[in-house]
C-alpha positions as a LaTeX table, in Angstrom:
\begin{tabular}{lrrr}
\hline
Residue & $x$ (\AA) & $y$ (\AA) & $z$ (\AA) \\
\hline
Unk1 & $-0.01$ & 0.15 & $-0.06$ \\
Unk2 & 1.26 & 3.49 & $-1.01$ \\
Unk3 & 3.57 & 2.33 & $-3.67$ \\
Unk4 & 3.40 & 2.79 & $-7.36$ \\
Unk5 & 4.37 & 0.61 & $-10.11$ \\
Unk6 & 6.83 & 2.66 & $-12.01$ \\
Unk7 & 8.61 & $-0.45$ & $-13.94$ \\
Unk8 & 8.00 & $-3.82$ & $-15.16$ \\
Unk9 & 9.84 & $-5.34$ & $-12.52$ \\
Unk10 & 9.72 & $-3.34$ & $-8.95$ \\
Unk11 & 7.11 & $-1.47$ & $-7.23$ \\
Unk12 & 8.74 & 2.38 & $-5.75$ \\
Unk13 & 7.57 & 4.39 & $-3.10$ \\
Unk14 & 6.19 & 7.75 & $-4.07$ \\
Unk15 & 8.22 & 10.81 & $-3.63$ \\
Unk16 & 7.57 & 13.03 & $-0.61$ \\
Unk17 & 4.59 & 15.27 & $-1.03$ \\
Unk18 & 2.81 & 12.48 & $-3.12$ \\
Unk19 & 0.62 & 9.35 & $-2.54$ \\
Unk20 & $-0.78$ & 6.50 & $-4.10$ \\
Unk21 & $-4.02$ & 5.67 & $-2.76$ \\
Unk22 & $-3.77$ & 2.00 & $-4.22$ \\
Unk23 & $-1.03$ & $-0.65$ & $-4.25$ \\
Unk24 & 0.88 & $-0.95$ & $-7.55$ \\
Unk25 & $-1.02$ & 1.93 & $-8.83$ \\
Unk26 & 0.73 & 3.34 & $-12.18$ \\
Unk27 & 1.18 & 7.06 & $-10.96$ \\
Unk28 & 1.46 & 9.12 & $-7.64$ \\
Unk29 & $-0.70$ & 11.76 & $-6.96$ \\
Unk30 & 0.22 & 15.24 & $-5.48$ \\
Unk31 & $-0.86$ & 16.23 & $-1.91$ \\
Unk32 & $-3.50$ & 18.83 & $-1.79$ \\
Unk33 & $-2.97$ & 22.21 & $-0.14$ \\
Unk34 & $-3.15$ & 21.91 & 3.60 \\
Unk35 & $-1.72$ & 18.30 & 3.47 \\
Unk36 & 1.65 & 16.73 & 3.24 \\
Unk37 & 3.56 & 13.36 & 2.86 \\
Unk38 & 6.74 & 13.40 & 4.83 \\
Unk39 & 8.54 & 10.41 & 3.53 \\
Unk40 & 8.46 & 7.90 & 0.74 \\
Unk41 & 7.18 & 4.63 & 2.91 \\
Unk42 & 4.07 & 6.39 & 4.40 \\
Unk43 & 2.46 & 7.30 & 1.24 \\
Unk44 & $-0.89$ & 5.84 & 0.94 \\
Unk45 & $-2.48$ & 9.04 & 2.17 \\
Unk46 & $-1.55$ & 12.57 & 2.55 \\
Unk47 & $-1.79$ & 13.94 & 6.04 \\
Unk48 & $-3.80$ & 16.85 & 7.08 \\
Unk49 & $-1.61$ & 19.56 & 8.45 \\
Unk50 & $-1.96$ & 19.68 & 12.52 \\
Unk51 & $-3.50$ & 22.78 & 14.11 \\
Unk52 & $-1.36$ & 25.95 & 14.07 \\
Unk53 & 0.37 & 24.64 & 10.83 \\
Unk54 & $-0.35$ & 25.13 & 6.98 \\
Unk55 & 0.95 & 23.95 & 3.74 \\
Unk56 & 0.27 & 26.62 & 1.17 \\
Unk57 & 1.44 & 24.82 & $-1.88$ \\
Unk58 & 0.54 & 21.31 & $-3.40$ \\
Unk59 & 2.99 & 18.70 & $-2.80$ \\
Unk60 & 4.23 & 19.75 & 0.51 \\
Unk61 & 6.76 & 17.27 & 2.36 \\
Unk62 & 5.97 & 19.23 & 5.64 \\
Unk63 & 3.95 & 21.92 & 7.24 \\
Unk64 & 5.05 & 25.08 & 8.42 \\
Unk65 & 4.06 & 27.11 & 11.64 \\
Unk66 & 1.37 & 29.78 & 11.23 \\
Unk67 & 3.40 & 33.07 & 11.92 \\
Unk68 & 0.77 & 35.12 & 13.76 \\
Unk69 & $-0.67$ & 38.73 & 12.84 \\
Unk70 & $-3.31$ & 37.07 & 10.16 \\
Unk71 & $-5.82$ & 34.75 & 9.80 \\
Unk72 & $-4.64$ & 31.22 & 9.35 \\
Unk73 & $-5.94$ & 28.08 & 8.05 \\
Unk74 & $-4.37$ & 24.71 & 6.97 \\
Unk75 & $-3.94$ & 26.22 & 3.32 \\
Unk76 & $-2.09$ & 29.19 & 4.78 \\
Unk77 & $-1.92$ & 32.78 & 6.14 \\
Unk78 & $-4.81$ & 34.89 & 5.02 \\
Unk79 & $-5.99$ & 38.58 & 5.50 \\
Unk80 & $-3.69$ & 40.39 & 8.00 \\
Unk81 & $-5.36$ & 41.42 & 11.46 \\
Unk82 & $-6.75$ & 44.90 & 11.54 \\
Unk83 & $-5.39$ & 47.57 & 14.04 \\
Unk84 & $-6.96$ & 46.94 & 17.47 \\
Unk85 & $-7.06$ & 43.12 & 16.77 \\
Unk86 & $-4.20$ & 40.46 & 17.02 \\
Unk87 & $-3.56$ & 36.75 & 16.11 \\
Unk88 & $-1.31$ & 34.97 & 18.17 \\
Unk89 & 1.39 & 32.55 & 16.39 \\
Unk90 & 1.06 & 28.78 & 15.94 \\
Unk91 & $-2.79$ & 28.71 & 15.93 \\
Unk92 & $-5.36$ & 28.14 & 13.37 \\
Unk93 & $-7.96$ & 31.23 & 13.57 \\
Unk94 & $-10.98$ & 32.21 & 11.67 \\
Unk95 & $-10.91$ & 35.83 & 12.97 \\
Unk96 & $-8.62$ & 38.10 & 14.95 \\
Unk97 & $-9.17$ & 38.70 & 18.59 \\
Unk98 & $-10.10$ & 42.28 & 19.73 \\
Unk99 & $-7.46$ & 44.07 & 22.08 \\
Unk100 & $-8.91$ & 44.95 & 25.50 \\
Unk101 & $-9.86$ & 48.44 & 26.58 \\
Unk102 & $-6.55$ & 50.65 & 27.25 \\
Unk103 & $-4.62$ & 48.34 & 24.45 \\
Unk104 & $-4.08$ & 48.83 & 21.08 \\
Unk105 & $-1.94$ & 47.17 & 17.98 \\
Unk106 & $-1.07$ & 48.09 & 14.55 \\
Unk107 & $-2.03$ & 45.86 & 11.41 \\
Unk108 & $-0.89$ & 42.54 & 11.33 \\
Unk109 & 0.04 & 42.14 & 15.03 \\
Unk110 & 0.71 & 39.29 & 16.89 \\
Unk111 & $-0.34$ & 40.79 & 20.30 \\
Unk112 & $-1.84$ & 44.19 & 21.89 \\
Unk113 & 0.13 & 46.44 & 23.85 \\
Unk114 & $-0.85$ & 48.72 & 26.78 \\
Unk115 & $-1.35$ & 52.52 & 26.09 \\
Unk116 & 1.80 & 54.10 & 27.62 \\
Unk117 & 1.30 & 56.47 & 30.46 \\
Unk118 & $-0.62$ & 59.72 & 29.82 \\
Unk119 & $-2.50$ & 58.00 & 26.69 \\
Unk120 & $-5.91$ & 56.14 & 26.60 \\
Unk121 & $-8.40$ & 54.65 & 24.27 \\
Unk122 & $-11.15$ & 56.21 & 26.00 \\
Unk123 & $-12.44$ & 52.74 & 26.79 \\
Unk124 & $-13.01$ & 51.75 & 23.23 \\
Unk125 & $-12.08$ & 47.93 & 22.94 \\
Unk126 & $-11.28$ & 47.74 & 19.18 \\
Unk127 & $-9.94$ & 49.66 & 16.46 \\
Unk128 & $-8.88$ & 52.46 & 18.69 \\
Unk129 & $-5.45$ & 53.86 & 18.77 \\
Unk130 & $-4.01$ & 55.24 & 22.29 \\
Unk131 & $-4.34$ & 59.16 & 22.10 \\
Unk132 & $-3.50$ & 61.54 & 24.74 \\
Unk133 & $-5.61$ & 61.68 & 27.69 \\
Unk134 & $-8.10$ & 64.75 & 27.91 \\
Unk135 & $-6.63$ & 67.74 & 29.93 \\
Unk136 & $-8.40$ & 68.00 & 33.37 \\
Unk137 & $-10.63$ & 70.95 & 33.71 \\
\hline
\end{tabular}
C-alpha cells in the first residue's frame, strides 16, 4: 500500500509530497494544499496539517507554523489582522481577537500593547489607537 508500479519489475515508493491510494498504482498523486506526505514509506494517504500549521503549496513534504498577525488556515495565512486586533502565532484562526480596553495594536499584530502612561483608548475596545488623555479642567 502506498507504492506505485513505476517499472515492469519493481514497485517504488512515491516521492515526498505525493501518495498512491492503491497498491501498485501506475502513478503517484500530489498532496493537496493543507496536506503533506513526509516520507516515501508512508505514502498511501496525505496527512492533514496539524492545528497551528499550514501547507500553502500542493505536494508539501512538511507543514509550516502559522506566524501570527493574520488569519491562518491549513492552506496558509490570509488577511492581516486590522489595527486594534491580533492573532497569536501557531494557531488556526477564523477571526482576529480584539484588544482589550486601554490596549492597541497595528495592522498584522501578534499581540496588543498597553497604552503608555498619559494615553488612553477612552474605553473603546477595538480599532482605537491610544491617544493623549484629555486635559482635566
